[in-house]
Coordinates of C-alpha atoms and ligand atoms in Angstrom, one line a residue:
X12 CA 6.7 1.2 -30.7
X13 CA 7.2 -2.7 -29.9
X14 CA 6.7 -4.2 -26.5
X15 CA 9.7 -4.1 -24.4
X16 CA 7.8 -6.1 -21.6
X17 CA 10.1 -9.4 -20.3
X18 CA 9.0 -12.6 -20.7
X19 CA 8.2 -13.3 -17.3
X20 CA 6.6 -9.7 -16.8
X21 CA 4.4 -10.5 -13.6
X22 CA 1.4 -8.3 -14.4
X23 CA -1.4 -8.8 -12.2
X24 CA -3.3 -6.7 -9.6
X25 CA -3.4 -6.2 -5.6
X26 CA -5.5 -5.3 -3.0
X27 CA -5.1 -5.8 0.8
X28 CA -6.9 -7.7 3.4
X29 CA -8.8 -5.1 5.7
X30 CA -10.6 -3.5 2.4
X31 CA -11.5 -6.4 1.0
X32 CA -12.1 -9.7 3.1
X33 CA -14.3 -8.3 5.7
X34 CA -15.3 -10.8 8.1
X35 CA -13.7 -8.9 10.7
X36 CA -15.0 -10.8 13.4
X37 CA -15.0 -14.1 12.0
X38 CA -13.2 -17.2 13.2
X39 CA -11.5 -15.6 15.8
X40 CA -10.4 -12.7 14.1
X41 CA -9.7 -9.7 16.4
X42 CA -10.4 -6.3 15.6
X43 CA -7.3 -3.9 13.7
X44 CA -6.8 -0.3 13.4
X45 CA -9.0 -0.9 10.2
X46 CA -11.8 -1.8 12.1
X47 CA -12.3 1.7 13.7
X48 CA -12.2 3.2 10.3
X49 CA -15.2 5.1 9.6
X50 CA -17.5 5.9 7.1
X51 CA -18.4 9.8 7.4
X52 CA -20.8 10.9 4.2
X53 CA -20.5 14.6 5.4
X54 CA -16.6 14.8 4.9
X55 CA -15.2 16.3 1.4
X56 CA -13.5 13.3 0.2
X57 CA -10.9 15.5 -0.8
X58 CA -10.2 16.5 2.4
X59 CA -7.6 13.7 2.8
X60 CA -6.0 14.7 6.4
X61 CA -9.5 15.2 7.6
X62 CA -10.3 11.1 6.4
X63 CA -7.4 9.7 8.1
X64 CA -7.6 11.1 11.5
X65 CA -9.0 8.8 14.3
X66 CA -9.7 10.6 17.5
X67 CA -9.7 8.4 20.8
X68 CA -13.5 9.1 20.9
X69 CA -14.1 7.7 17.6
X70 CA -11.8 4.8 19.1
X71 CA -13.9 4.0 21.7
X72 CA -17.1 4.9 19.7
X73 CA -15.8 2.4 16.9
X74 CA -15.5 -0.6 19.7
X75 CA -18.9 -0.1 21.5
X76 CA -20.4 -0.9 18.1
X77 CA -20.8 -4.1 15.4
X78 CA -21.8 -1.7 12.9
X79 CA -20.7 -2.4 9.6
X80 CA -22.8 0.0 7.5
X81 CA -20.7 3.1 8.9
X82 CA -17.4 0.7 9.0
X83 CA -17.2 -0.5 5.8
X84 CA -13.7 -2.3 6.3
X85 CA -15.3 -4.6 8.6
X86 CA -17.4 -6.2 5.3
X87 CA -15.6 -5.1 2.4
X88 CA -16.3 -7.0 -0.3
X89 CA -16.4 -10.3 1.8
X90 CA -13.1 -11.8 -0.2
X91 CA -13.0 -14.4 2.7
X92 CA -15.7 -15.9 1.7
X93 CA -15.7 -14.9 -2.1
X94 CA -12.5 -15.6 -2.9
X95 CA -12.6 -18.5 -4.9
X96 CA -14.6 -17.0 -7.1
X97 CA -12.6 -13.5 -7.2
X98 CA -9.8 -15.9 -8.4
X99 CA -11.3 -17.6 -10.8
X100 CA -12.3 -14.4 -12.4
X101 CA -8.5 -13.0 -11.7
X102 CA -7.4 -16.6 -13.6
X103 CA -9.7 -16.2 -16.0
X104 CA -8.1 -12.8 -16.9
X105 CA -4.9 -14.5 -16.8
X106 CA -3.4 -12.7 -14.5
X107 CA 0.1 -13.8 -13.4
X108 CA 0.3 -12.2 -9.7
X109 CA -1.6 -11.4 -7.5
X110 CA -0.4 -8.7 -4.5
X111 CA -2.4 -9.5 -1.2
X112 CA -1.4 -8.9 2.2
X113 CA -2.5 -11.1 5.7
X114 CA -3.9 -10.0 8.5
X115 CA -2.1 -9.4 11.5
X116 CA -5.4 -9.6 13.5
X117 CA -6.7 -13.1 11.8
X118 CA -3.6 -15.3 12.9
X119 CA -3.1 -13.1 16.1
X120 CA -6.0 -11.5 17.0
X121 CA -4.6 -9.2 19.9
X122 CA -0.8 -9.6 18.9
X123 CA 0.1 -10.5 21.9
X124 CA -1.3 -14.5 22.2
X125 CA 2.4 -16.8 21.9
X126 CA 0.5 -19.2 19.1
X127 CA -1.4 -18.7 16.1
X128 CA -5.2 -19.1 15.7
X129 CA -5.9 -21.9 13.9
X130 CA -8.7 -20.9 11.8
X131 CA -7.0 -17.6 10.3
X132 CA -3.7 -20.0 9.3
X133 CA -5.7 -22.1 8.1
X134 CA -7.6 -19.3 5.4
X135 CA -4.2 -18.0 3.8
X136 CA -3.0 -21.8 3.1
X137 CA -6.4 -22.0 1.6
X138 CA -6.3 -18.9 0.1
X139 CA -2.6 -19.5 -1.5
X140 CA -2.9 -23.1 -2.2
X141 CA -5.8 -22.0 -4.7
X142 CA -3.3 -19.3 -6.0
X143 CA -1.1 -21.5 -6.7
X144 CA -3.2 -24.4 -8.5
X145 CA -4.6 -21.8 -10.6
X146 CA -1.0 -20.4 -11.8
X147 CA -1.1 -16.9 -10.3
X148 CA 2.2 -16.2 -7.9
X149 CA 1.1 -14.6 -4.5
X150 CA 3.0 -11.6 -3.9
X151 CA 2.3 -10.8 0.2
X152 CA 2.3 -8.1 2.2
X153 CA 3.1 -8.4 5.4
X154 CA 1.5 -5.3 7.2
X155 CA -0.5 -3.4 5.1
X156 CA -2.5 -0.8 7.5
X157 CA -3.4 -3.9 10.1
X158 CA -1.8 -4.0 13.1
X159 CA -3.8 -5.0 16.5
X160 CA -6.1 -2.4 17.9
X161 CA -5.0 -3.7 21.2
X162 CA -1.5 -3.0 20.5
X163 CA -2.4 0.6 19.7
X164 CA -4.7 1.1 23.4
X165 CA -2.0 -1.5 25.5
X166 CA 1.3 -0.6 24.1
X167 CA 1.0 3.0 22.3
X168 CA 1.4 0.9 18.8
X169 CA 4.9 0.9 17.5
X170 CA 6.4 3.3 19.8
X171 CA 6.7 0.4 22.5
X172 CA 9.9 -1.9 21.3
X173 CA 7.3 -4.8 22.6
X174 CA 6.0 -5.2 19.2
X175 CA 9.2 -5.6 17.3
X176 CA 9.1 -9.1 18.8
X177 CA 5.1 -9.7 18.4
X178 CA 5.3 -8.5 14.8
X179 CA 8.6 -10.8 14.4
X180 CA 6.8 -14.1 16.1
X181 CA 3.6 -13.3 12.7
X182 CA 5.9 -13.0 10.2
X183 CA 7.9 -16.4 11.6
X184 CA 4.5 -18.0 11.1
X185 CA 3.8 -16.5 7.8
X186 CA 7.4 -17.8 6.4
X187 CA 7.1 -21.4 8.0
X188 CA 3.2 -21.9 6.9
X189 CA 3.3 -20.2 3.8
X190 CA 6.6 -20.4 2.1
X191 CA 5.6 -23.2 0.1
X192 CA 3.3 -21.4 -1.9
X193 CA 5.2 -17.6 -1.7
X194 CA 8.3 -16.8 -3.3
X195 CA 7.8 -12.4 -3.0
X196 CA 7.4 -10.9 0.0
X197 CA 6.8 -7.1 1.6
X198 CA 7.5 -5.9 4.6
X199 CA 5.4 -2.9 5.7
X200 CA 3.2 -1.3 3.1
X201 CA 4.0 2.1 1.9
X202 CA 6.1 2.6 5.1
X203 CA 7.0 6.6 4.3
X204 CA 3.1 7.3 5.5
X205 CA 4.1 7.3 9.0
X206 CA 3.4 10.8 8.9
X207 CA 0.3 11.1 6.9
X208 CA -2.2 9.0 8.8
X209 CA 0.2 7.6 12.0
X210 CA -2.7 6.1 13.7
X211 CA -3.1 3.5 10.8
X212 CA 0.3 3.1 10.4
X213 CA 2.1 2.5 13.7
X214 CA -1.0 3.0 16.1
X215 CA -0.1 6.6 16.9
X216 CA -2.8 8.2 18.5
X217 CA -1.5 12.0 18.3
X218 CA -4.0 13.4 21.2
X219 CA -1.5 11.3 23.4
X220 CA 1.1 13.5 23.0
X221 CA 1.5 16.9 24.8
X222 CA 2.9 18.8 21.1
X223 CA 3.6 18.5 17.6
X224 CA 7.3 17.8 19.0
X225 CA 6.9 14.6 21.2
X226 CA 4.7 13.5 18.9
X227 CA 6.9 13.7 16.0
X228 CA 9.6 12.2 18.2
X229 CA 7.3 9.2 18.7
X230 CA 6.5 8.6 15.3
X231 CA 10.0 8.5 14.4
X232 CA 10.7 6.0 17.4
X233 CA 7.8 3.8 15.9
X234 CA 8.8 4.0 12.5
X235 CA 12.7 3.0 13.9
X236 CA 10.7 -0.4 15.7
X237 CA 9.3 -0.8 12.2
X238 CA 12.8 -1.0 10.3
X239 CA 14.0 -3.0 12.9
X240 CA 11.1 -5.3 12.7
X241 CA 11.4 -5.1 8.7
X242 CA 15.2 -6.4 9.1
X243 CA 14.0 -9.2 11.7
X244 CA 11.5 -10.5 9.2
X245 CA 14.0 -10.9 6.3
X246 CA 16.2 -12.2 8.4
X247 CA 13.8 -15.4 9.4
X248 CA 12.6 -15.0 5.9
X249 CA 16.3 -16.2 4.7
X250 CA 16.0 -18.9 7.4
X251 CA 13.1 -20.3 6.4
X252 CA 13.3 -20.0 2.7
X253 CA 17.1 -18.6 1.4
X254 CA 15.5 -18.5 -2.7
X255 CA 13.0 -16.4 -1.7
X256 CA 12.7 -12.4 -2.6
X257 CA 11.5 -9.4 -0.1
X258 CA 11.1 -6.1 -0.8
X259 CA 10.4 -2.5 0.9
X260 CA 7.3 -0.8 0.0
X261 CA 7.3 3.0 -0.7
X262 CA 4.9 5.7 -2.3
X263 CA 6.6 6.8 -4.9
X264 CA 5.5 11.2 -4.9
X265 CA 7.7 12.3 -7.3
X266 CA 7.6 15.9 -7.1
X267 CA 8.9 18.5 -9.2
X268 CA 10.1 21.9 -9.1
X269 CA 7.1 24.2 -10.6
X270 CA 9.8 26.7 -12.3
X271 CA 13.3 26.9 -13.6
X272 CA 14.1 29.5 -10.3
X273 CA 17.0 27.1 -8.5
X274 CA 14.9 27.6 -4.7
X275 CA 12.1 25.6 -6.9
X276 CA 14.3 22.8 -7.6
X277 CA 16.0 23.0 -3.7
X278 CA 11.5 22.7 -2.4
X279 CA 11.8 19.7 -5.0
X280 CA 14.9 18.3 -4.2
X281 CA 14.3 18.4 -0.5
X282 CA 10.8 16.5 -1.0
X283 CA 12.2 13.8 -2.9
X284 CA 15.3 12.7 -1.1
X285 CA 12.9 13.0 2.1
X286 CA 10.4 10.7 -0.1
X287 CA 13.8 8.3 -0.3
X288 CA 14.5 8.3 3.4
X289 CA 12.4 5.2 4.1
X290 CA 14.0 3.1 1.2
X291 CA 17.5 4.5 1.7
X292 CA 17.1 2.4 5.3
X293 CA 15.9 -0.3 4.2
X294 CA 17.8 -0.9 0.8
X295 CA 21.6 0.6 2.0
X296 CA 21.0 -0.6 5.7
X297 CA 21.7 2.5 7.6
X298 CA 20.1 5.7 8.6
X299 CA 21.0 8.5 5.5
X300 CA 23.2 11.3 6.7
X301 CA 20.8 13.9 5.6
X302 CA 18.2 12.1 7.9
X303 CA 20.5 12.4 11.0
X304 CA 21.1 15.9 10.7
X305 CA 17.7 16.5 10.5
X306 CA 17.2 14.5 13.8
X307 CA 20.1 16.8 15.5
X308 CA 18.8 19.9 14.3
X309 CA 15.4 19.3 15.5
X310 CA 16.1 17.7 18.7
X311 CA 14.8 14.1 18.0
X312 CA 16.3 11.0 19.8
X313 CA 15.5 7.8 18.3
X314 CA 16.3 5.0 21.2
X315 CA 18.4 2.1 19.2
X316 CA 19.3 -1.1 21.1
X317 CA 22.6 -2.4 20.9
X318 CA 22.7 -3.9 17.8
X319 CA 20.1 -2.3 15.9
X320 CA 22.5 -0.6 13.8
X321 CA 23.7 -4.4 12.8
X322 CA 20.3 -5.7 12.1
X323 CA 19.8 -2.7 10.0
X324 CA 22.9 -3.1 8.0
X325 CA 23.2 -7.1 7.8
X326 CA 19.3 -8.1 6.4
X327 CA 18.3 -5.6 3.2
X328 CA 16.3 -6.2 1.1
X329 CA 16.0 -7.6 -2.5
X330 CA 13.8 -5.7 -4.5
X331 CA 12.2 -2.0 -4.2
X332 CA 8.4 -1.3 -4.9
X333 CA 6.2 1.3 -4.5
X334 CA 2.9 2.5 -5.2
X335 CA 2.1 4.8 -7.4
X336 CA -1.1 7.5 -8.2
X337 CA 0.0 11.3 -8.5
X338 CA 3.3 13.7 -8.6
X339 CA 3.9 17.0 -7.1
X340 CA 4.6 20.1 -7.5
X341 CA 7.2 22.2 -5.4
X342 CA 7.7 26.1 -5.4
X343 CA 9.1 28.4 -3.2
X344 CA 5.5 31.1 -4.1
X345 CA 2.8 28.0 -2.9
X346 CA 1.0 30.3 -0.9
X347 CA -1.1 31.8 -3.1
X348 CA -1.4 29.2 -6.2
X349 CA -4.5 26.7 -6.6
X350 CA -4.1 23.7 -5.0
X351 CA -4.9 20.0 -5.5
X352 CA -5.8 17.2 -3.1
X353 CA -4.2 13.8 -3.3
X354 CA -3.1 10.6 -1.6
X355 CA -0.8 12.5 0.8
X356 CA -1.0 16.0 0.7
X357 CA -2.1 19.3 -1.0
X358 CA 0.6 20.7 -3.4
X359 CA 1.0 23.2 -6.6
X360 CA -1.9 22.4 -8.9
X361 CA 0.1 20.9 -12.2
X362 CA -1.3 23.2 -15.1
X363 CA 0.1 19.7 -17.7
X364 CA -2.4 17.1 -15.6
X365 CA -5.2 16.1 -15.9
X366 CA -7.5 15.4 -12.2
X367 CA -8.9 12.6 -10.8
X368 CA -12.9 12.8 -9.2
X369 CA -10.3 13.2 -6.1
X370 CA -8.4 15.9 -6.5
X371 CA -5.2 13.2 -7.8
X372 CA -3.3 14.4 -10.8
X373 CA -2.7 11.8 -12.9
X374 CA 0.8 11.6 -14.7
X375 CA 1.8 8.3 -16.6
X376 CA 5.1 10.1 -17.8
X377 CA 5.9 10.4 -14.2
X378 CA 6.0 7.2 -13.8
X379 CA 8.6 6.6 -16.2
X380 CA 10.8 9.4 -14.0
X381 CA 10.0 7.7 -11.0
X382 CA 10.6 4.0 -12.2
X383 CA 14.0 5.6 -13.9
X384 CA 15.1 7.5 -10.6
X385 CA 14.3 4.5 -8.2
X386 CA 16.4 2.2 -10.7
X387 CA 19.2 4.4 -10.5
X388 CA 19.3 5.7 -7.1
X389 CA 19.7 1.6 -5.7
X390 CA 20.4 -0.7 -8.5
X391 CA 18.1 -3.0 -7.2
X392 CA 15.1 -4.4 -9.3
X393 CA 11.8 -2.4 -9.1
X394 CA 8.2 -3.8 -8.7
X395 CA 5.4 -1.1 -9.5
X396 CA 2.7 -2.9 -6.6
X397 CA 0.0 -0.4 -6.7
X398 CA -1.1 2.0 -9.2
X399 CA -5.0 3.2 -10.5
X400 CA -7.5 5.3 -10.7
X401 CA -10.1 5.9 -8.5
X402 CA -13.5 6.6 -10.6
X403 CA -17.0 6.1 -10.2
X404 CA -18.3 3.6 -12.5
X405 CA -21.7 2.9 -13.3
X406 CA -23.3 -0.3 -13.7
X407 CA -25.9 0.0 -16.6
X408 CA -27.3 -3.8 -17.7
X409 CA -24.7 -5.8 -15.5
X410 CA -21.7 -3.4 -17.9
X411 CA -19.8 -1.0 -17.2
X412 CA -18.1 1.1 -19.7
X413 CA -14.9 2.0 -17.8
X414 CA -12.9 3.4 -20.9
X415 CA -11.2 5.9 -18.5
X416 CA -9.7 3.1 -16.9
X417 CA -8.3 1.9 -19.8
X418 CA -7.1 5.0 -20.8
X419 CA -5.3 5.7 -17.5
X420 CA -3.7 1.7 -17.9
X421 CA -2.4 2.2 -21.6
X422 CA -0.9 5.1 -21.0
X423 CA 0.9 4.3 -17.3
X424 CA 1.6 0.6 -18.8
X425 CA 3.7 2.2 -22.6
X426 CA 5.5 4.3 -19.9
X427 CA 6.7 1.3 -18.4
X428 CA 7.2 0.0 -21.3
X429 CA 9.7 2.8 -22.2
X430 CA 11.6 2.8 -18.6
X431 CA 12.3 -1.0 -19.4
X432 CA 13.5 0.0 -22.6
X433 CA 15.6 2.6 -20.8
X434 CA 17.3 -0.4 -19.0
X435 CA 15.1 -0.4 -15.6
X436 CA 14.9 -3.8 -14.2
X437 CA 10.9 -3.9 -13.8
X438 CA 9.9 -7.0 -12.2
X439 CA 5.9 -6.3 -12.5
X440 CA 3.0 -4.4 -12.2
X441 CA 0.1 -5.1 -9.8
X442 CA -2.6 -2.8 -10.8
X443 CA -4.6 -1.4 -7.3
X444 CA -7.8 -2.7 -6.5
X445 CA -8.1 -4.8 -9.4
X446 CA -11.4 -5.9 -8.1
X447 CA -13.3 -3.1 -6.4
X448 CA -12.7 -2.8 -2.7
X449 CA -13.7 -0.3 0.1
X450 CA -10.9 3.0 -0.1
X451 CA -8.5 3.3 2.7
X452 CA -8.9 7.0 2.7
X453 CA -12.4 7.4 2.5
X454 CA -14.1 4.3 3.5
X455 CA -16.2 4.4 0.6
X456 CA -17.2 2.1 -2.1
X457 CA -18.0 4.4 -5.0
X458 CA -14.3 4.8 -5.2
X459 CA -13.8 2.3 -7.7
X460 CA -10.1 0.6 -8.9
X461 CA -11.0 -2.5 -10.2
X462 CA -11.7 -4.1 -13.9
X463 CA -14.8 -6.2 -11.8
X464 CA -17.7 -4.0 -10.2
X465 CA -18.7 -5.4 -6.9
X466 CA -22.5 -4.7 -6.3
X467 CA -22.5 -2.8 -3.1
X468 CA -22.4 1.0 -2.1
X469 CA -21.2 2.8 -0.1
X470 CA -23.6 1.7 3.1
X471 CA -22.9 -1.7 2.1
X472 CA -26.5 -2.6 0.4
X473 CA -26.1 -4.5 -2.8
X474 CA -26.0 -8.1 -3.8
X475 CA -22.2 -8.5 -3.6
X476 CA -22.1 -10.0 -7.0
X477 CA -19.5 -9.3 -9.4
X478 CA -19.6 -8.1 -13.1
X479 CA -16.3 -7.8 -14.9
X480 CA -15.8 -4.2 -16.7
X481 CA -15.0 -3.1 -19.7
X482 CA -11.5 -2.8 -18.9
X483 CA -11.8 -6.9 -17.7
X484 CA -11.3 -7.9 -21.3
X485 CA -8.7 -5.1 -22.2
X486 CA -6.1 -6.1 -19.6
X487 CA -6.7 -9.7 -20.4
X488 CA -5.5 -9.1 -23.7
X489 CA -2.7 -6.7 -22.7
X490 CA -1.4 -9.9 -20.3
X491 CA -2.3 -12.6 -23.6
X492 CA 0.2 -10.9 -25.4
X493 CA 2.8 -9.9 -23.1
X494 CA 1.8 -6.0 -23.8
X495 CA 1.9 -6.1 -27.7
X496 CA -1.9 -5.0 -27.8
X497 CA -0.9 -1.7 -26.1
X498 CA 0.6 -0.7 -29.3
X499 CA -2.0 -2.2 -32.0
X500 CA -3.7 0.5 -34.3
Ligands
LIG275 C1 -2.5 3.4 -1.1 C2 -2.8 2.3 -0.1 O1 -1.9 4.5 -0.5 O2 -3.5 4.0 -1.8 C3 -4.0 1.5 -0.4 O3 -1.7 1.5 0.1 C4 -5.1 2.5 -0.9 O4 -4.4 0.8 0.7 C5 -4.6 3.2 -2.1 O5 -6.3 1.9 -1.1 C6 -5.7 4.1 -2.8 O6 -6.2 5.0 -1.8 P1 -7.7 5.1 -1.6 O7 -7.8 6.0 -0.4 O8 -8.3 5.8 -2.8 O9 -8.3 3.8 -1.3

């Protein structure tokens, strides 16, 4: 097999701001929904509904406290001040892009003040002017589980149509400060999780609402704002800066039908296109038929503004990405099969994969599927800006010996390399956590992404110091030569 990779393949690796610059409280930063994350040792990491939920008691216990040993996020691995340093080492590598998002809550610390704090615009022009001097293209995310914890306790999050605007009035700064230095934008990171954790998505506490009915009702009125808002940024995007590229952000769950029995394939089917619903919006610029039948059928009423059906339709976006960790499995007999966790939800263990420390069934071939389905369902070019492995290294002699990591690249990276061949317009591949951060899930730091080990645990005692892996000098050679060494004996 040759390497099909493009010349300007943009391989490189992402992580986001709450999990890894810390300083949450510095230079004016206000706290976000990230900050009330917590650390809780006695939960079964597996248990991923369990991880996600914030009660308002663990609200209000979060904000009577500075702790950072039991909320991690609040020093992850202290990128803000580290970062030169992380870069060099990412340079060094020779990455080409590097996926990153801003924080909401640095330039705005409640979301509500009319004009920017200085000292957080002035970080990301830092932050990106060193990106760009040392040749690796910033690819940003916009909102990346950060919004304003006062937004979630003064306006119900997203569900109030107040912070279409405030969110608008960010990204306006964003595109006027920083569109020198960024060319590739996202909108709202992996935007289908509305459901899965909706207090760190569109500051949904679900204790608010009387039933599982209103409060499905108000996540689907938040997750309407958030369209909205994701039209209203590329709009002022185009304004600002008409060569530059935005794209949605999905999680890609591919799932599939566990037998050849046609209900199998309806479970699947059904998954999937709901799995598309976010994208369909945001790609064809209107609401998917199957979508508003399900809103008739089960008595939802999303509020629209005059116009909103315009915005929706007139700014779409360029490019689709999505993240990318596990598939699915779909049958009509779940009851009584073994299960798996995940980054989502339980489903059908798949008897063909292979399981993560998590519980996540890894499946490199699926990505192939996924990239090929994606390609084909919008004729739009794909970006792959999260995918990894979650592992607990160990750091023996300042090494570590991560060769699981490498096998789980090689083998998601020659699938690529065969949807590319299969005429999928990949435009690159930003590995998760390419330096270790804290989880989102979890909280913890002995989940471990990156190809560089960051000296800390997971109640934050270490030296902070970074040691690149094994896998450090295997993707450096798999950028060198464009993904030829993937296929050397
Ligand atoms: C994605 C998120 O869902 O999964 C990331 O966008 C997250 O923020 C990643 O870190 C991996 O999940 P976790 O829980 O293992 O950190």
């Amino acid at each position: 097999m040759q390497s099909y990779f493009p010349k300007d393949f943009l391989w490189g690796g992402a992580i986001a701001a709450n999990q890894a610059e810390g300083a949450w409280n510095v230079d004016g930063k206000g706290p976000s929904v990230a900050d009330v994350a917590q650390y809780r040792p006695n939960l079964d990491p597996k248990d991923y509904v369990s991880q996600w939920h914030v009660s308002p008691e663990q609200i209000k216990a979060a904000e009577a406290t500075d702790d950072t040993t039991y909320y991690p996020k609040r020093h992850g691995i202290d990128f803000y001040h580290h970062y030169k340093e992380d870069l060099a080492l990412f340079a060094k590598m020779g990455m080409r892009c590097l996926r990153v998002s801003i924080a909401w809550t640095r330039l705005f610390p409640t979301g509500t003040e009319k004009e920017p704090n200085p000292k957080g615009v002035q970080f990301y022009h830092d932050l990106f002017a060193e990106m760009r001097r040392l040749n690796i293209e910033p690819l940003v995310t916009l909102s990346h589980y950060e919004m304003p914890l006062y937004l979630v306790e003064h306006y119900d999050g997203w569900v109030s149509r107040d912070v279409v605007d405030m969110f608008v009035r960010f990204t306006k700064v964003c595109f006027k400060e920083y569109s020198q230095y960024v060319h590739y934008w996202l909108t709202f990171n992996e935007i289908d999780s509305v459901f899965r954790h909706p207090f760190t998505t569109v500051g949904v506490v679900e204790e608010k609402y009387a039933n599982k009915h209103e409060a499905e009702q108000a996540i689907y009125q938040a997750l309407h704002h958030q369209f909205i808002a994701s039209s209203l940024a590329t709009k002022a995007l185009r304004e600002v800066d008409p060569h530059a590229q935005i794209g949605c952000m999905m999680t890609r769950t591919l799932a599939y039908p566990l037998t050849a029995n046609p209900e199998d394939a309806v479970m699947a089917q059904e998954y999937n296109r709901n799995n598309y619903f976010y994208a369909d919006v945001q790609v064809n610029g209107a609401y998917p038929q199957f979508m508003k039948n399900y809103f008739r059928d089960n008595d939802i009423h999303i509020k629209m503004n005059q116009g909103d059906e315009e915005i929706l339709a007139q700014h779409t976006v360029d490019f689709v990405s999505f993240s990318y960790y596990m598939t699915m499995v779909k049958s009509v007999n779940e009851e009584h099969m073994e299960k798996v966790g995940g980054n989502l939800t339980t489903s059908v263990k798949n008897p063909y994969l292979e399981t993560s420390e998590w519980g996540w069934q890894v499946d490199p071939i699926g990505l192939r599927i996924a990239l090929i389905d994606i390609y084909d369902r919008y004729h739009k070019p794909v970006f792959i800006v999260e995918s990894g492995i979650g592992a607990k290294d160990e750091l023996v002699d300042g090494q570590v010996h991560d060769d699981y990591r490498i096998k789980y690249f090689a083998d998601h990276f020659k699938q690529v390399n065969l949807a590319i061949k299969a005429g999928v317009d990949v435009m690159g591949y930003t590995t998760w956590g390419c330096i270790d951060i804290i989880s989102a899930s979890t909280s913890q730091m002995s989940k471990r992404y990156g190809f560089i080990y960051v000296d800390l645990d997971d109640l934050g005692r270490g030296t902070y110091k970074r040691y690149p892996k094994d896998s450090y000098a295997w993707y450096k050679k798999v950028i060198e030569t464009n993904g030829a060494s993937l296929f050397d004996n």
